[in-house]
Short mmCIF file of C-alpha atoms in Angstrom, two decimals:
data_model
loop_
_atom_site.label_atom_id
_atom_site.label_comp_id
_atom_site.label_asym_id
_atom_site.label_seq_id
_atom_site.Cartn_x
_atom_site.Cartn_y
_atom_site.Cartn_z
CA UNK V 1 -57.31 40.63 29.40
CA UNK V 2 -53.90 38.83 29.59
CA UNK V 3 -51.53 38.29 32.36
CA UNK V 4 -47.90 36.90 32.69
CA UNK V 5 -46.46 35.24 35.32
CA UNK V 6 -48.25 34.12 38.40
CA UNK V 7 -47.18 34.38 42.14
CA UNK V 8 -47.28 30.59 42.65
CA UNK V 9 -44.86 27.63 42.83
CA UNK V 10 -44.27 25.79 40.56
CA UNK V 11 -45.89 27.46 37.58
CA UNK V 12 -44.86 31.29 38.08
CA UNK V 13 -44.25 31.78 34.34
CA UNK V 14 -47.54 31.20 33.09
CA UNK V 15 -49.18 33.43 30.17
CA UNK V 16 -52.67 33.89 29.31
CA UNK V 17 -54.34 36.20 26.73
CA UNK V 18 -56.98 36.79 24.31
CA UNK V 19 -56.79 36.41 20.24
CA UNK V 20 -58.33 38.95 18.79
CA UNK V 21 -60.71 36.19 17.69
CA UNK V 22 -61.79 35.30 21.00
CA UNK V 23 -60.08 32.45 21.89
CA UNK V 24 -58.11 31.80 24.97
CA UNK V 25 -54.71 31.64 24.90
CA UNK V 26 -52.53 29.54 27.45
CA UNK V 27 -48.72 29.37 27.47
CA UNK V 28 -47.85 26.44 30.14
CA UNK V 29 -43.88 26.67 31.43
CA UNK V 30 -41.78 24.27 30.59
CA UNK V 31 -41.22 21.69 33.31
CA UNK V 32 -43.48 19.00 33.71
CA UNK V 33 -44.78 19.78 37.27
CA UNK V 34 -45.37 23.49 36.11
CA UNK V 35 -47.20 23.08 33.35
CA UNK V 36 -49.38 20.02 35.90
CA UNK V 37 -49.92 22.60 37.93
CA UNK V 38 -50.99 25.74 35.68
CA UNK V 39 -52.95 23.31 33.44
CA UNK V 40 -55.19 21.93 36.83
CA UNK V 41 -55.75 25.28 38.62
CA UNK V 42 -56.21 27.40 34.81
CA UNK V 43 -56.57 25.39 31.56
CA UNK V 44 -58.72 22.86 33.26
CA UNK V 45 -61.21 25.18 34.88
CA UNK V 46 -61.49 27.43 31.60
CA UNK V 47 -61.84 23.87 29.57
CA UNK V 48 -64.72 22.96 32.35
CA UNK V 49 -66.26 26.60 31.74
CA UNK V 50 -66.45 26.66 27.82
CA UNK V 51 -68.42 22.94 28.37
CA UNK V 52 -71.07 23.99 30.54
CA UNK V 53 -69.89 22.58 34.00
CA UNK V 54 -71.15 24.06 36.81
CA UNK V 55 -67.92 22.63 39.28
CA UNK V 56 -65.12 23.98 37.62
CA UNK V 57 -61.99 22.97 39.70
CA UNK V 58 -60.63 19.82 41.66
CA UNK V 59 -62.89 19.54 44.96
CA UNK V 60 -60.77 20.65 47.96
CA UNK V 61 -60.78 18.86 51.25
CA UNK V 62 -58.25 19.27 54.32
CA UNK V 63 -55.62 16.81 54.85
CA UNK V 64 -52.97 15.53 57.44
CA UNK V 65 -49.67 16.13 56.63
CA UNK V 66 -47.79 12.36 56.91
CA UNK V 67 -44.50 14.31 56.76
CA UNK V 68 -42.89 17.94 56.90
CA UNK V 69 -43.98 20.23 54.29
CA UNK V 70 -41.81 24.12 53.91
CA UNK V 71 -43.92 26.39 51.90
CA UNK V 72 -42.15 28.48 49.60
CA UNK V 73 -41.46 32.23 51.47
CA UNK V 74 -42.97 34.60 48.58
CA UNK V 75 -45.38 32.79 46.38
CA UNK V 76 -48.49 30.48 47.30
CA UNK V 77 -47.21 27.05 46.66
CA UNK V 78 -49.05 23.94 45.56
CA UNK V 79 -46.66 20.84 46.69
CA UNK V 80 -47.28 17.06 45.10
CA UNK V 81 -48.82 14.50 47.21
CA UNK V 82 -49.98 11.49 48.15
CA UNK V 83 -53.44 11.45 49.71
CA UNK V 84 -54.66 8.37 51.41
CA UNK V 85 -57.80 7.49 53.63
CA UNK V 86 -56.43 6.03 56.82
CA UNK V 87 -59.80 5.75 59.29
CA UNK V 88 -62.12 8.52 58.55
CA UNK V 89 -59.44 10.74 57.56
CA UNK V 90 -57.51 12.16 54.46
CA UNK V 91 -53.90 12.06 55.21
CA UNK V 92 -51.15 13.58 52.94
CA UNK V 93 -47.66 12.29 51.95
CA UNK V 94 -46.13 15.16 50.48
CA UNK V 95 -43.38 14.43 47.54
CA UNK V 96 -40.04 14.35 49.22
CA UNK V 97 -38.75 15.61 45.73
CA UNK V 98 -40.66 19.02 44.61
CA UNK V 99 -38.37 19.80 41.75
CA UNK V 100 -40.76 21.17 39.23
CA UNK V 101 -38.49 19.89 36.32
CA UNK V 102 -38.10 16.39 37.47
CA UNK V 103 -40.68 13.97 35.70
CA UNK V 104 -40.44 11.27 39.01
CA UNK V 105 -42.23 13.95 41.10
CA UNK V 106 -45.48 13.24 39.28
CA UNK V 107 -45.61 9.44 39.35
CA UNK V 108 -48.10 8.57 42.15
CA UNK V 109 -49.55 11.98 42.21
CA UNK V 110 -53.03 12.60 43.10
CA UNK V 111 -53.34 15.89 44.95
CA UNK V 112 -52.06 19.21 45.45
CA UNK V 113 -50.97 20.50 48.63
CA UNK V 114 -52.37 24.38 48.78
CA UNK V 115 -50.13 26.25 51.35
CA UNK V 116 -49.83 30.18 51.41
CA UNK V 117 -46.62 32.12 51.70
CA UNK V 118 -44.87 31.74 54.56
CA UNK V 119 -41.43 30.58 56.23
CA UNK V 120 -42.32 28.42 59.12
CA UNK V 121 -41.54 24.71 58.31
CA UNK V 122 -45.55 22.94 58.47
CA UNK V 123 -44.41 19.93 60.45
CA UNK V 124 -46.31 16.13 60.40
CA UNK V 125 -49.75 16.59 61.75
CA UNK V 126 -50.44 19.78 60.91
CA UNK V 127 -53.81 20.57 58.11
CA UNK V 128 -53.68 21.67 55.07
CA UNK V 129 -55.85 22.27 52.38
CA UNK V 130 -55.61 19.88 49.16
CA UNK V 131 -56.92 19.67 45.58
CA UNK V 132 -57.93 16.17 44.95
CA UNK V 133 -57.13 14.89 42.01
CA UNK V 134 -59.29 11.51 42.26
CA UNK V 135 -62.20 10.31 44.62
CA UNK V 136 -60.90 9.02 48.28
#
């Protein structure tokens, strides 16, 4: 079992295999927000796994979109945010800054925005699906 590269932004070059040993093997990219990103939604969940958890990855909730969001065309694309209770409801700031290289585009973080392929701009107010990182 080993794969390499992933259809996702940011974090397409990820590797994964299997030592002959048994161990798992994870090669993170290079730029910060990649390897975030591959580490939450692969190294994380196989970490959880090997200790016995029964919920494996970041609970998922929908969210408001506070601002525009443009999903990446080809690849599933999990965008930085800000997620904040306002009323009974989780609302999203996404990153204005997505860069998956640039350090500053994690400061503040605690979700992921999940959005699927596509090319239509998701403007403020529209839903979204997002990985929380901490309790709201």
């Amino acid at each position: 079992e080993r794969f390499f590269r992933v259809a996702m932004k940011p974090g397409k070059p990820l590797t994964f295999g299997v030592h002959p040993g048994g161990a798992l093997c994870f090669g993170l990219p290079g730029n910060p927000a990649s390897s975030l990103v591959s580490f939450a939604l692969f190294v994380r969940p196989a970490l959880r796994r090997l200790l016995g958890h029964q919920d494996l990855e970041y609970p998922r909730a929908p969210v408001t979109l506070l601002g525009p969001l443009r999903p990446d065309a080809e690849r599933r694309h999990f965008a930085r945010a800000r997620v904040t209770r306002r009323g009974g409801e989780l609302c999203a700031e996404p990153l204005a800054h997505q860069g998956s290289g640039m350090l500053r585009s994690l400061v503040g973080v605690n979700a992921l925005l999940d959005t699927p392929p596509g090319s239509a701009l998701l403007p403020a107010g529209a839903q979204v699906q997002a990985l929380l990182f901490s309790g709201l």
